[in-house]
JSON list of C-alpha atoms in Angstrom, two decimals:
[
{"chain": "A", "resi": 1464, "resn": "UNK", "atom": "CA", "xyz": [-4.88, -16.14, 9.06]},
{"chain": "A", "resi": 1465, "resn": "UNK", "atom": "CA", "xyz": [-3.01, -13.11, 7.82]},
{"chain": "A", "resi": 1466, "resn": "UNK", "atom": "CA", "xyz": [-1.85, -10.23, 9.97]},
{"chain": "A", "resi": 1467, "resn": "UNK", "atom": "CA", "xyz": [-0.46, -7.03, 8.51]},
{"chain": "A", "resi": 1468, "resn": "UNK", "atom": "CA", "xyz": [1.46, -4.28, 10.27]},
{"chain": "A", "resi": 1469, "resn": "UNK", "atom": "CA", "xyz": [2.26, -1.03, 8.50]},
{"chain": "A", "resi": 1470, "resn": "UNK", "atom": "CA", "xyz": [5.10, 1.28, 9.39]},
{"chain": "A", "resi": 1471, "resn": "UNK", "atom": "CA", "xyz": [7.00, 4.20, 7.94]},
{"chain": "A", "resi": 1472, "resn": "UNK", "atom": "CA", "xyz": [4.36, 6.88, 8.04]},
{"chain": "A", "resi": 1473, "resn": "UNK", "atom": "CA", "xyz": [5.08, 10.34, 9.29]},
{"chain": "A", "resi": 1474, "resn": "UNK", "atom": "CA", "xyz": [5.42, 13.98, 8.35]},
{"chain": "A", "resi": 1475, "resn": "UNK", "atom": "CA", "xyz": [7.06, 14.94, 5.08]},
{"chain": "A", "resi": 1476, "resn": "UNK", "atom": "CA", "xyz": [7.32, 18.18, 3.16]},
{"chain": "A", "resi": 1477, "resn": "UNK", "atom": "CA", "xyz": [5.67, 18.62, -0.23]},
{"chain": "A", "resi": 1478, "resn": "UNK", "atom": "CA", "xyz": [7.93, 17.19, -2.91]},
{"chain": "A", "resi": 1479, "resn": "UNK", "atom": "CA", "xyz": [9.54, 14.85, -0.45]},
{"chain": "A", "resi": 1480, "resn": "UNK", "atom": "CA", "xyz": [9.67, 11.07, -0.31]},
{"chain": "A", "resi": 1481, "resn": "UNK", "atom": "CA", "xyz": [8.58, 8.42, 2.13]},
{"chain": "A", "resi": 1482, "resn": "UNK", "atom": "CA", "xyz": [8.65, 4.64, 2.14]},
{"chain": "A", "resi": 1483, "resn": "UNK", "atom": "CA", "xyz": [5.94, 2.65, 3.81]},
{"chain": "A", "resi": 1484, "resn": "UNK", "atom": "CA", "xyz": [6.42, -0.94, 4.87]},
{"chain": "A", "resi": 1485, "resn": "UNK", "atom": "CA", "xyz": [3.94, -3.70, 5.58]},
{"chain": "A", "resi": 1486, "resn": "UNK", "atom": "CA", "xyz": [5.06, -6.79, 7.43]},
{"chain": "A", "resi": 1487, "resn": "UNK", "atom": "CA", "xyz": [2.89, -9.82, 6.79]},
{"chain": "A", "resi": 1488, "resn": "UNK", "atom": "CA", "xyz": [2.60, -12.83, 9.04]},
{"chain": "A", "resi": 1489, "resn": "UNK", "atom": "CA", "xyz": [1.92, -16.35, 7.93]},
{"chain": "A", "resi": 1490, "resn": "UNK", "atom": "CA", "xyz": [3.54, -18.90, 5.69]},
{"chain": "A", "resi": 1491, "resn": "UNK", "atom": "CA", "xyz": [1.57, -18.14, 2.52]},
{"chain": "A", "resi": 1492, "resn": "UNK", "atom": "CA", "xyz": [2.85, -14.65, 1.75]},
{"chain": "A", "resi": 1493, "resn": "UNK", "atom": "CA", "xyz": [4.20, -15.69, -1.63]},
{"chain": "A", "resi": 1494, "resn": "UNK", "atom": "CA", "xyz": [0.69, -16.66, -2.73]},
{"chain": "A", "resi": 1495, "resn": "UNK", "atom": "CA", "xyz": [-0.94, -13.38, -1.71]},
{"chain": "A", "resi": 1496, "resn": "UNK", "atom": "CA", "xyz": [-1.93, -10.42, -3.76]},
{"chain": "A", "resi": 1497, "resn": "UNK", "atom": "CA", "xyz": [-1.07, -7.26, -1.85]},
{"chain": "A", "resi": 1498, "resn": "UNK", "atom": "CA", "xyz": [-2.35, -3.73, -2.08]},
{"chain": "A", "resi": 1499, "resn": "UNK", "atom": "CA", "xyz": [-2.16, -0.29, -0.55]},
{"chain": "A", "resi": 1500, "resn": "UNK", "atom": "CA", "xyz": [-5.21, 1.83, 0.10]},
{"chain": "A", "resi": 1501, "resn": "UNK", "atom": "CA", "xyz": [-5.57, 5.21, 1.70]},
{"chain": "A", "resi": 1502, "resn": "UNK", "atom": "CA", "xyz": [-8.32, 7.16, 3.34]},
{"chain": "A", "resi": 1503, "resn": "UNK", "atom": "CA", "xyz": [-8.51, 10.82, 4.22]},
{"chain": "A", "resi": 1504, "resn": "UNK", "atom": "CA", "xyz": [-11.04, 12.20, 6.71]},
{"chain": "A", "resi": 1505, "resn": "UNK", "atom": "CA", "xyz": [-14.47, 12.56, 5.17]},
{"chain": "A", "resi": 1506, "resn": "UNK", "atom": "CA", "xyz": [-13.50, 10.67, 2.03]},
{"chain": "A", "resi": 1507, "resn": "UNK", "atom": "CA", "xyz": [-13.99, 7.14, 0.84]},
{"chain": "A", "resi": 1508, "resn": "UNK", "atom": "CA", "xyz": [-11.17, 4.68, 0.89]},
{"chain": "A", "resi": 1509, "resn": "UNK", "atom": "CA", "xyz": [-9.04, 4.94, -2.24]},
{"chain": "A", "resi": 1510, "resn": "UNK", "atom": "CA", "xyz": [-7.04, 2.20, -3.88]},
{"chain": "A", "resi": 1511, "resn": "UNK", "atom": "CA", "xyz": [-3.44, 3.29, -4.42]},
{"chain": "A", "resi": 1512, "resn": "UNK", "atom": "CA", "xyz": [-1.40, 0.37, -5.70]},
{"chain": "A", "resi": 1513, "resn": "UNK", "atom": "CA", "xyz": [-1.28, -3.39, -5.88]},
{"chain": "A", "resi": 1514, "resn": "UNK", "atom": "CA", "xyz": [1.19, -6.14, -6.55]},
{"chain": "A", "resi": 1515, "resn": "UNK", "atom": "CA", "xyz": [0.27, -9.67, -7.47]},
{"chain": "A", "resi": 1516, "resn": "UNK", "atom": "CA", "xyz": [1.69, -12.85, -6.04]},
{"chain": "A", "resi": 1517, "resn": "UNK", "atom": "CA", "xyz": [3.76, -13.03, -9.21]},
{"chain": "A", "resi": 1518, "resn": "UNK", "atom": "CA", "xyz": [5.18, -9.54, -8.76]},
{"chain": "A", "resi": 1519, "resn": "UNK", "atom": "CA", "xyz": [3.10, -7.63, -11.29]},
{"chain": "A", "resi": 1520, "resn": "UNK", "atom": "CA", "xyz": [2.24, -4.11, -10.21]},
{"chain": "A", "resi": 1521, "resn": "UNK", "atom": "CA", "xyz": [-0.59, -1.78, -11.04]},
{"chain": "A", "resi": 1522, "resn": "UNK", "atom": "CA", "xyz": [-1.40, 1.69, -9.77]},
{"chain": "A", "resi": 1523, "resn": "UNK", "atom": "CA", "xyz": [-4.28, 4.02, -9.27]},
{"chain": "A", "resi": 1524, "resn": "UNK", "atom": "CA", "xyz": [-4.30, 7.34, -11.06]},
{"chain": "A", "resi": 1525, "resn": "UNK", "atom": "CA", "xyz": [-3.14, 9.20, -7.97]},
{"chain": "A", "resi": 1526, "resn": "UNK", "atom": "CA", "xyz": [-0.02, 7.05, -7.72]},
{"chain": "A", "resi": 1527, "resn": "UNK", "atom": "CA", "xyz": [1.09, 6.65, -11.31]},
{"chain": "A", "resi": 1528, "resn": "UNK", "atom": "CA", "xyz": [4.50, 8.13, -11.95]},
{"chain": "A", "resi": 1529, "resn": "UNK", "atom": "CA", "xyz": [5.13, 8.92, -8.29]},
{"chain": "A", "resi": 1530, "resn": "UNK", "atom": "CA", "xyz": [4.69, 5.76, -6.23]},
{"chain": "A", "resi": 1531, "resn": "UNK", "atom": "CA", "xyz": [6.30, 2.37, -6.59]},
{"chain": "A", "resi": 1532, "resn": "UNK", "atom": "CA", "xyz": [5.11, -0.79, -4.91]},
{"chain": "A", "resi": 1533, "resn": "UNK", "atom": "CA", "xyz": [7.38, -3.76, -4.36]},
{"chain": "A", "resi": 1534, "resn": "UNK", "atom": "CA", "xyz": [7.57, -6.95, -2.35]},
{"chain": "A", "resi": 1535, "resn": "UNK", "atom": "CA", "xyz": [10.33, -8.88, -0.69]},
{"chain": "A", "resi": 1536, "resn": "UNK", "atom": "CA", "xyz": [9.16, -12.45, -0.33]},
{"chain": "A", "resi": 1537, "resn": "UNK", "atom": "CA", "xyz": [12.17, -13.39, 1.76]},
{"chain": "A", "resi": 1538, "resn": "UNK", "atom": "CA", "xyz": [11.11, -10.84, 4.37]},
{"chain": "A", "resi": 1539, "resn": "UNK", "atom": "CA", "xyz": [7.33, -11.23, 4.04]},
{"chain": "A", "resi": 1540, "resn": "UNK", "atom": "CA", "xyz": [7.17, -7.51, 3.44]},
{"chain": "A", "resi": 1541, "resn": "UNK", "atom": "CA", "xyz": [5.68, -5.16, 0.89]},
{"chain": "A", "resi": 1542, "resn": "UNK", "atom": "CA", "xyz": [6.67, -1.56, 0.37]},
{"chain": "A", "resi": 1543, "resn": "UNK", "atom": "CA", "xyz": [5.26, 1.61, -1.05]},
{"chain": "A", "resi": 1544, "resn": "UNK", "atom": "CA", "xyz": [7.91, 4.07, -2.13]},
{"chain": "A", "resi": 1545, "resn": "UNK", "atom": "CA", "xyz": [6.31, 7.48, -2.43]},
{"chain": "A", "resi": 1546, "resn": "UNK", "atom": "CA", "xyz": [7.99, 10.38, -4.17]},
{"chain": "A", "resi": 1547, "resn": "UNK", "atom": "CA", "xyz": [6.96, 13.89, -5.19]},
{"chain": "A", "resi": 1548, "resn": "UNK", "atom": "CA", "xyz": [4.47, 13.91, -2.37]},
{"chain": "A", "resi": 1549, "resn": "UNK", "atom": "CA", "xyz": [1.64, 16.40, -2.43]},
{"chain": "A", "resi": 1550, "resn": "UNK", "atom": "CA", "xyz": [-0.58, 17.74, 0.34]},
{"chain": "A", "resi": 1551, "resn": "UNK", "atom": "CA", "xyz": [-3.46, 15.76, -1.13]},
{"chain": "A", "resi": 1552, "resn": "UNK", "atom": "CA", "xyz": [-1.52, 12.57, -0.38]},
{"chain": "A", "resi": 1553, "resn": "UNK", "atom": "CA", "xyz": [-2.22, 13.13, 3.31]},
{"chain": "A", "resi": 1554, "resn": "UNK", "atom": "CA", "xyz": [-4.18, 10.13, 4.54]},
{"chain": "A", "resi": 1555, "resn": "UNK", "atom": "CA", "xyz": [-4.04, 6.99, 6.58]},
{"chain": "A", "resi": 1556, "resn": "UNK", "atom": "CA", "xyz": [-2.44, 4.33, 4.43]},
{"chain": "A", "resi": 1557, "resn": "UNK", "atom": "CA", "xyz": [-3.59, 0.75, 4.83]},
{"chain": "A", "resi": 1558, "resn": "UNK", "atom": "CA", "xyz": [-1.95, -2.46, 3.75]},
{"chain": "A", "resi": 1559, "resn": "UNK", "atom": "CA", "xyz": [-4.21, -5.11, 2.28]},
{"chain": "A", "resi": 1560, "resn": "UNK", "atom": "CA", "xyz": [-3.92, -8.78, 1.40]},
{"chain": "A", "resi": 1561, "resn": "UNK", "atom": "CA", "xyz": [-5.99, -11.27, -0.51]},
{"chain": "A", "resi": 1562, "resn": "UNK", "atom": "CA", "xyz": [-5.68, -14.54, -2.35]},
{"chain": "A", "resi": 1563, "resn": "UNK", "atom": "CA", "xyz": [-4.15, -14.70, -5.78]},
{"chain": "A", "resi": 1564, "resn": "UNK", "atom": "CA", "xyz": [-7.60, -14.49, -7.38]},
{"chain": "A", "resi": 1565, "resn": "UNK", "atom": "CA", "xyz": [-8.35, -11.20, -5.64]},
{"chain": "A", "resi": 1566, "resn": "UNK", "atom": "CA", "xyz": [-8.87, -8.33, -8.10]},
{"chain": "A", "resi": 1567, "resn": "UNK", "atom": "CA", "xyz": [-5.81, -6.15, -7.70]},
{"chain": "A", "resi": 1568, "resn": "UNK", "atom": "CA", "xyz": [-7.74, -2.89, -7.75]},
{"chain": "A", "resi": 1569, "resn": "UNK", "atom": "CA", "xyz": [-10.32, -3.96, -5.16]},
{"chain": "A", "resi": 1570, "resn": "UNK", "atom": "CA", "xyz": [-8.21, -5.63, -2.51]},
{"chain": "A", "resi": 1571, "resn": "UNK", "atom": "CA", "xyz": [-8.79, -8.65, -0.34]},
{"chain": "A", "resi": 1572, "resn": "UNK", "atom": "CA", "xyz": [-10.24, -9.27, 3.12]},
{"chain": "A", "resi": 1573, "resn": "UNK", "atom": "CA", "xyz": [-7.16, -8.67, 5.30]},
{"chain": "A", "resi": 1574, "resn": "UNK", "atom": "CA", "xyz": [-6.20, -5.22, 6.52]},
{"chain": "A", "resi": 1575, "resn": "UNK", "atom": "CA", "xyz": [-3.51, -3.62, 8.60]},
{"chain": "A", "resi": 1576, "resn": "UNK", "atom": "CA", "xyz": [-4.13, -0.97, 11.23]},
{"chain": "A", "resi": 1577, "resn": "UNK", "atom": "CA", "xyz": [-2.95, 1.87, 9.03]},
{"chain": "A", "resi": 1578, "resn": "UNK", "atom": "CA", "xyz": [-0.13, 4.37, 9.18]},
{"chain": "A", "resi": 1579, "resn": "UNK", "atom": "CA", "xyz": [-0.58, 8.12, 9.00]},
{"chain": "A", "resi": 1580, "resn": "UNK", "atom": "CA", "xyz": [1.09, 10.09, 6.23]},
{"chain": "A", "resi": 1581, "resn": "UNK", "atom": "CA", "xyz": [1.05, 13.85, 6.50]},
{"chain": "A", "resi": 1582, "resn": "UNK", "atom": "CA", "xyz": [2.38, 16.08, 3.75]},
{"chain": "A", "resi": 1583, "resn": "UNK", "atom": "CA", "xyz": [2.80, 19.64, 4.93]},
{"chain": "A", "resi": 1584, "resn": "UNK", "atom": "CA", "xyz": [5.29, 22.45, 4.92]}
]
């Protein structure tokens, strides 16, 4: 029983920064692997980043060098700090959760509702 609520999306100019947040309900947050995915209209869902229950991070090619994922176990929250944003980063970003055995690059069964990120001048 995991519920996820994303926030922090919005409009940002190319080259700008944005931080997304995902609040996670439940008492087992510390045991969860977390991930961010995104999906643009007409495209398949794309894995962006993941962080394990132990705090290890890994990133998709589109995020490497620009995005940073983190978690705050005291707040049951994960973050995606996005920098050097490009127009192609425009998408709905989804928070994802799975058990600690969930492959980090594939995500688990729990999803948030998504938050829209638009990169435009």
